[in-house]
Amino acid sequence: MNIAILSRNRKLYSTRRLMEAAADRGHKVRVLDHLRCFMDITSDKPSLHYRDEEFDSESFDAVIPRIGASVTFYGCSVVRQFEMMGVYGVNESVAISRSRDKLRSLQLLSRKGLGIPATAFAHSPDDVPGLIREVGGAPLVIKLLEGTQGIGVVLAETRKAAESVIEAFMGLHSNILVQEFIEEAKGSDIRCLVVGGKVIAAMQRTAPEGEFRSNLHRGGTAELVRLSAAERATAVAAAKAMGLNVCGVDLLRSSRGPLIMEVNSSPGLEGIEAATGKDVAGMIIGFIESNAKPNRTRTRGKG
Ligand code: ADP
Ligand code: MG
């Protein structure tokens, strides 16, 4: 097959591993910087330009989007163009943009009756007391809707602290959500890597001393973990609700069972491959081998 990886940098671990895994399995692979892709959207035959080249619906059998959070809008428009060309995308543009908005994601998960921490959202500073009450008071967690890597996630230990942080974010016109703090998770979360409706690898991440955010970018450490049947089922259901074929589902172990914290549509492969010793990149390529067919995307760019 001819596979395109949309990635800003071919040296990134995840990009490199996907290139290797595709080449090992006898595929031709190209890394395209999505910010250098451009398109003529008025043409009746959708195509895509890349630097001095032009691609059409025959150029690739599958595309693997690895779109960074800071370029979601443009990256998704490139993925959508591939969909319009009938090229099979591992994750669809609509599903990627959904996953980038924490509030929208939680609304979708909640609609399917999946467990999430008590979460509230408001616009007006007048509603701050109500917002805090909805999630059961302090301590509580405040999150920027479009934050990643733990940046923009704050723990407010008292009601007073919560009020002033929420008011400060509102004053800056930042969109935030307020969430119940799951204390019993003790600074750990579980990352489940879901590929094609199955959890193929899982790790537990633990925050360093004095920190509640377990992100590896914030100094968290990762180890292999055994999932319960409920955790496995929750991760698979979350991926399905989001419409993502490949994703990282993050769960908190709470006293009332697994709660979904977020679903990542471009999960990093370095931490999970190191913690589990599994060939996650190879499994993603294997999924493409069994699923990539022309015009197989559900939305065909109609999202
Ligand atoms: P980001 O997208 O920046 O990674 P997350 O929502 O995943 O944001 O939060 C970052 C980290 O903060 C999580 O990995 C988890 O360790 C911790 N955390 C987030 N929400 C909660 C919560 N409601 N209760 C306890 N810990 C939380
Ligand atoms: Mg996270």
Coordinates of C-alpha atoms and ligand atoms in Angstrom, one line a residue:
M1 CA 0.0 0.0 0.0
N2 CA 0.9 3.7 -0.3
I3 CA 0.6 5.3 3.1
A4 CA 0.8 9.0 3.9
I5 CA 1.6 10.1 7.5
L6 CA 0.5 13.7 8.2
S7 CA 3.1 14.9 10.7
R8 CA 5.1 18.1 11.2
N9 CA 8.3 16.3 11.9
R10 CA 9.6 12.9 10.7
K11 CA 12.0 12.7 13.6
L12 CA 9.3 12.5 16.2
Y13 CA 9.2 9.1 17.9
S14 CA 5.6 8.2 16.9
T15 CA 6.1 9.3 13.3
R16 CA 9.4 7.4 13.0
R17 CA 7.9 4.2 14.5
L18 CA 4.9 4.4 12.1
M19 CA 7.3 4.9 9.2
E20 CA 9.4 1.9 10.3
A21 CA 6.4 -0.3 10.9
A22 CA 4.9 0.5 7.5
A23 CA 8.2 -0.1 5.7
D24 CA 8.8 -3.4 7.6
R25 CA 5.4 -4.6 6.4
G26 CA 6.4 -3.8 2.8
H27 CA 4.4 -0.6 2.3
K28 CA 5.6 2.6 0.7
V29 CA 5.3 5.5 3.2
R30 CA 5.6 9.3 2.9
V31 CA 5.6 11.8 5.7
L32 CA 3.7 15.0 4.7
D33 CA 3.9 18.1 6.7
H34 CA 0.2 19.0 6.8
L35 CA 1.0 22.7 7.0
R36 CA 2.6 22.5 3.6
C37 CA -0.4 20.8 2.0
F38 CA -2.7 23.1 0.1
M39 CA -5.8 22.6 -1.9
D40 CA -8.0 24.1 -4.5
I41 CA -11.4 23.5 -3.1
T42 CA -13.3 24.8 -6.1
S43 CA -11.9 22.2 -8.5
D44 CA -14.6 19.5 -9.4
K45 CA -11.9 16.8 -8.9
P46 CA -10.6 17.1 -5.4
S47 CA -6.8 17.0 -5.2
L48 CA -4.1 18.1 -2.9
H49 CA -0.9 20.0 -3.5
Y50 CA 2.2 19.3 -1.5
R51 CA 5.1 21.7 -2.2
D52 CA 5.7 21.1 -5.9
E53 CA 3.7 17.9 -6.2
E54 CA 0.0 17.2 -6.7
F55 CA -1.8 14.2 -5.3
D56 CA -5.1 12.7 -6.5
S57 CA -7.3 9.9 -5.3
E58 CA -4.8 7.3 -6.6
S59 CA -1.8 8.6 -4.9
F60 CA -2.4 7.0 -1.5
D61 CA -4.4 4.1 -0.1
A62 CA -4.4 5.4 3.5
V63 CA -3.5 8.5 5.5
I64 CA -2.5 8.5 9.2
P65 CA -3.2 11.9 10.7
R66 CA -0.8 12.9 13.5
I67 CA -2.2 16.4 14.0
G68 CA -0.9 18.5 16.8
A69 CA -3.4 20.4 19.0
S70 CA -2.1 23.8 18.0
V71 CA -2.9 23.2 14.3
T72 CA -6.1 21.2 14.6
F73 CA -8.1 23.6 12.3
Y74 CA -5.8 23.5 9.4
G75 CA -4.8 19.8 9.9
C76 CA -8.4 18.7 9.9
S77 CA -9.1 20.6 6.7
V78 CA -6.3 18.6 5.1
V79 CA -7.6 15.3 6.4
R80 CA -11.1 16.3 5.1
Q81 CA -9.6 16.9 1.7
F82 CA -8.2 13.4 1.7
E83 CA -11.6 12.1 2.7
M84 CA -13.2 14.0 -0.2
M85 CA -10.6 12.3 -2.5
G86 CA -11.8 9.0 -1.2
V87 CA -8.5 8.2 0.6
Y88 CA -9.0 6.1 3.7
G89 CA -8.2 8.0 6.9
V90 CA -7.3 6.1 10.1
N91 CA -9.2 8.8 12.0
E92 CA -11.7 11.0 10.4
S93 CA -11.5 14.8 10.4
V94 CA -14.8 15.2 12.3
A95 CA -13.8 12.8 15.0
I96 CA -10.4 14.5 15.4
S97 CA -12.0 17.9 15.8
R98 CA -14.5 16.5 18.3
S99 CA -11.8 15.0 20.4
R100 CA -9.9 18.4 20.6
D101 CA -12.7 20.1 22.5
K102 CA -12.9 18.6 26.0
L103 CA -16.4 19.9 26.6
R104 CA -17.8 18.5 23.3
S105 CA -16.1 15.2 24.0
L106 CA -17.5 14.9 27.5
Q107 CA -21.0 15.8 26.2
L108 CA -20.7 13.0 23.6
L109 CA -19.5 10.5 26.2
S110 CA -22.2 11.5 28.7
R111 CA -24.9 11.1 26.0
K112 CA -23.8 7.5 25.7
G113 CA -24.2 7.0 29.4
L114 CA -20.4 6.5 30.0
G115 CA -18.9 7.4 33.3
I116 CA -17.2 10.8 33.5
P117 CA -16.2 13.0 36.5
A118 CA -19.0 15.4 37.5
T119 CA -18.3 18.3 35.1
A120 CA -19.9 21.7 34.6
F121 CA -19.6 24.6 32.3
A122 CA -20.8 28.2 32.5
H123 CA -20.3 31.5 30.8
S124 CA -21.2 34.2 33.3
P125 CA -19.2 35.1 36.4
D126 CA -22.6 35.3 38.1
D127 CA -22.9 31.6 37.8
V128 CA -19.6 30.7 39.4
P129 CA -21.1 29.7 42.8
G130 CA -23.6 27.4 41.0
L131 CA -20.8 25.9 38.9
I132 CA -18.8 25.1 42.0
R133 CA -21.9 23.6 43.7
E134 CA -22.7 21.4 40.7
V135 CA -19.4 19.5 41.0
G136 CA -19.7 19.1 44.7
G137 CA -17.5 22.0 45.9
A138 CA -13.8 22.2 46.5
P139 CA -11.3 20.6 45.9
L140 CA -12.1 20.8 42.2
V141 CA -10.2 20.8 38.9
I142 CA -10.4 23.7 36.3
K143 CA -9.5 23.0 32.7
L144 CA -9.0 25.0 29.6
L145 CA -11.2 23.4 26.9
E146 CA -8.3 23.2 24.5
G147 CA -5.3 22.5 26.8
T148 CA -3.0 19.5 26.3
Q149 CA -0.1 17.9 28.1
G150 CA -1.4 19.0 31.5
I151 CA -1.0 22.7 30.7
G152 CA -4.2 24.6 31.6
V153 CA -5.3 22.0 34.2
V154 CA -5.5 23.5 37.7
L155 CA -6.4 22.0 41.1
A156 CA -8.2 24.4 43.3
E157 CA -8.1 23.1 46.9
T158 CA -10.6 25.6 48.5
R159 CA -13.8 27.3 47.3
K160 CA -12.1 30.7 47.6
A161 CA -9.2 29.6 45.3
A162 CA -11.7 28.0 42.9
E163 CA -13.7 31.2 42.7
S164 CA -10.7 33.4 42.0
V165 CA -9.1 31.1 39.4
I166 CA -12.5 30.6 37.6
E167 CA -13.1 34.4 37.6
A168 CA -9.6 35.0 36.3
F169 CA -10.0 32.6 33.4
M170 CA -13.4 34.1 32.6
G171 CA -11.9 37.6 32.7
L172 CA -9.4 36.5 30.0
H173 CA -12.3 35.1 27.9
S174 CA -10.9 31.6 28.1
N175 CA -13.3 28.7 27.8
I176 CA -13.0 26.4 30.8
L177 CA -14.8 23.6 32.4
V178 CA -15.0 22.7 36.1
Q179 CA -14.7 19.2 37.3
E180 CA -15.0 17.1 40.4
F181 CA -11.5 16.2 41.7
I182 CA -11.1 12.4 41.8
E183 CA -8.8 12.3 44.9
E184 CA -8.8 8.5 45.2
A185 CA -7.0 8.2 41.8
K186 CA -4.0 9.5 43.8
G187 CA -2.3 11.3 41.0
S188 CA -2.5 8.3 38.6
D189 CA -4.5 7.7 35.5
I190 CA -4.7 4.8 33.0
R191 CA -4.0 5.3 29.3
C192 CA -5.7 2.7 27.1
L193 CA -4.6 2.5 23.5
V194 CA -7.6 1.5 21.4
V195 CA -7.1 0.3 17.9
G196 CA -10.0 -0.9 15.8
G197 CA -12.3 -1.3 18.8
K198 CA -9.8 -3.3 21.0
V199 CA -7.6 -2.2 23.8
I200 CA -4.2 -3.3 22.5
A201 CA -2.0 -1.8 25.2
A202 CA -2.5 0.0 28.5
M203 CA -0.3 1.8 31.0
Q204 CA -0.7 3.5 34.4
R205 CA 0.8 6.9 34.6
T206 CA 1.7 8.4 38.0
A207 CA 2.4 12.0 38.8
P208 CA 5.6 13.0 40.5
E209 CA 5.5 13.8 44.2
G210 CA 3.5 17.0 45.0
E211 CA 1.8 17.0 41.5
F212 CA -1.7 15.7 40.7
R213 CA -1.3 15.7 36.9
S214 CA 0.1 12.4 35.6
N215 CA 1.1 13.6 32.1
L216 CA 4.4 12.2 31.0
H217 CA 5.2 15.8 29.8
R218 CA 4.8 16.9 33.4
G219 CA 7.3 14.4 34.7
G220 CA 4.9 11.5 35.2
T221 CA 6.2 7.9 35.1
A222 CA 4.6 5.0 33.3
E223 CA 4.2 1.3 34.1
L224 CA 2.4 -1.7 32.7
V225 CA -1.1 -2.2 34.2
R226 CA -3.7 -4.9 34.1
L227 CA -7.1 -3.6 33.2
S228 CA -10.4 -4.8 34.7
A229 CA -13.1 -5.9 32.4
A230 CA -15.1 -2.7 33.2
E231 CA -12.1 -0.5 32.3
R232 CA -11.5 -2.3 29.0
A233 CA -15.2 -2.0 28.1
T234 CA -15.3 1.7 29.1
A235 CA -12.2 2.4 26.9
V236 CA -13.7 0.6 23.9
A237 CA -17.1 2.4 24.3
A238 CA -15.4 5.8 24.6
A239 CA -13.5 5.2 21.3
K240 CA -16.7 4.2 19.6
A241 CA -18.7 7.2 21.0
M242 CA -16.0 9.5 19.6
G243 CA -15.8 7.7 16.3
L244 CA -12.0 7.2 16.6
N245 CA -10.3 4.0 15.2
V246 CA -7.0 4.8 16.8
C247 CA -7.0 6.7 20.1
G248 CA -5.7 6.9 23.6
V249 CA -8.5 6.8 26.2
D250 CA -7.5 8.2 29.6
L251 CA -9.4 6.8 32.6
L252 CA -9.3 7.7 36.3
R253 CA -9.8 4.8 38.8
S254 CA -12.5 6.2 41.1
S255 CA -14.5 4.7 44.0
R256 CA -17.5 4.4 41.6
G257 CA -15.5 2.7 38.8
P258 CA -13.6 3.9 35.8
L259 CA -14.3 7.5 34.7
I260 CA -13.2 8.8 31.3
M261 CA -11.1 11.9 31.5
E262 CA -10.3 12.4 27.9
V263 CA -9.8 10.8 24.5
N264 CA -6.7 11.6 22.5
S265 CA -6.9 11.2 18.7
S266 CA -3.1 11.4 18.1
P267 CA -1.8 9.3 21.1
G268 CA 2.0 9.4 21.6
L269 CA 3.6 5.9 21.0
E270 CA 6.8 6.4 22.9
G271 CA 5.5 6.0 26.5
I272 CA 3.1 3.2 25.8
E273 CA 5.6 1.1 23.7
A274 CA 8.3 1.6 26.4
A275 CA 5.9 0.7 29.3
T276 CA 4.3 -2.3 27.6
G277 CA 7.1 -3.6 25.2
K278 CA 4.4 -3.8 22.5
D279 CA 4.7 -3.0 18.8
V280 CA 1.8 -0.5 18.9
A281 CA 2.9 1.1 15.6
G282 CA 2.9 -2.3 13.9
M283 CA -0.7 -2.9 15.2
I284 CA -1.8 0.4 13.8
I285 CA -0.4 -0.5 10.4
G286 CA -2.0 -4.0 10.7
F287 CA -5.4 -2.3 11.3
I288 CA -4.9 -0.2 8.1
E289 CA -4.1 -3.3 6.1
S290 CA -7.4 -4.9 7.1
N291 CA -9.5 -1.8 6.8
A292 CA -8.2 0.6 4.2
K293 CA -10.3 0.7 1.1
P294 CA -11.2 3.6 -1.2
N295 CA -14.3 5.6 -0.2
R296 CA -14.5 3.8 3.1
T297 CA -14.6 6.9 5.4
R298 CA -18.0 7.4 7.0
T299 CA -18.4 11.1 6.4
R300 CA -16.4 11.5 3.2
G301 CA -15.5 15.0 4.3
K302 CA -19.2 15.9 4.8
G303 CA -18.8 16.4 8.6
Ligands
ADP1 P1 -4.6 17.4 29.3 O1 -5.3 17.3 28.0 O2 -3.8 18.7 29.4 O3 -3.7 16.2 29.5 P2 -6.3 16.2 31.3 O4 -7.8 16.4 31.4 O5 -5.9 14.9 30.7 O6 -5.7 17.4 30.4 O7 -5.7 16.4 32.7 C1 -4.3 16.3 33.0 C2 -4.0 15.4 34.2 O8 -4.6 15.9 35.4 C3 -4.6 14.0 34.1 O9 -3.8 13.1 33.4 C4 -4.8 13.6 35.5 O10 -3.7 13.0 36.1 C5 -5.1 14.9 36.2 N1 -6.6 15.2 36.3 C6 -7.4 15.7 35.3 N2 -8.6 15.8 35.7 C7 -8.7 15.2 37.0 C8 -9.8 15.0 37.9 N3 -11.0 15.4 37.6 N4 -9.5 14.4 39.0 C9 -8.2 14.0 39.3 N5 -7.2 14.2 38.5 C10 -7.4 14.8 37.3
MG2 MG -4.5 14.2 29.4

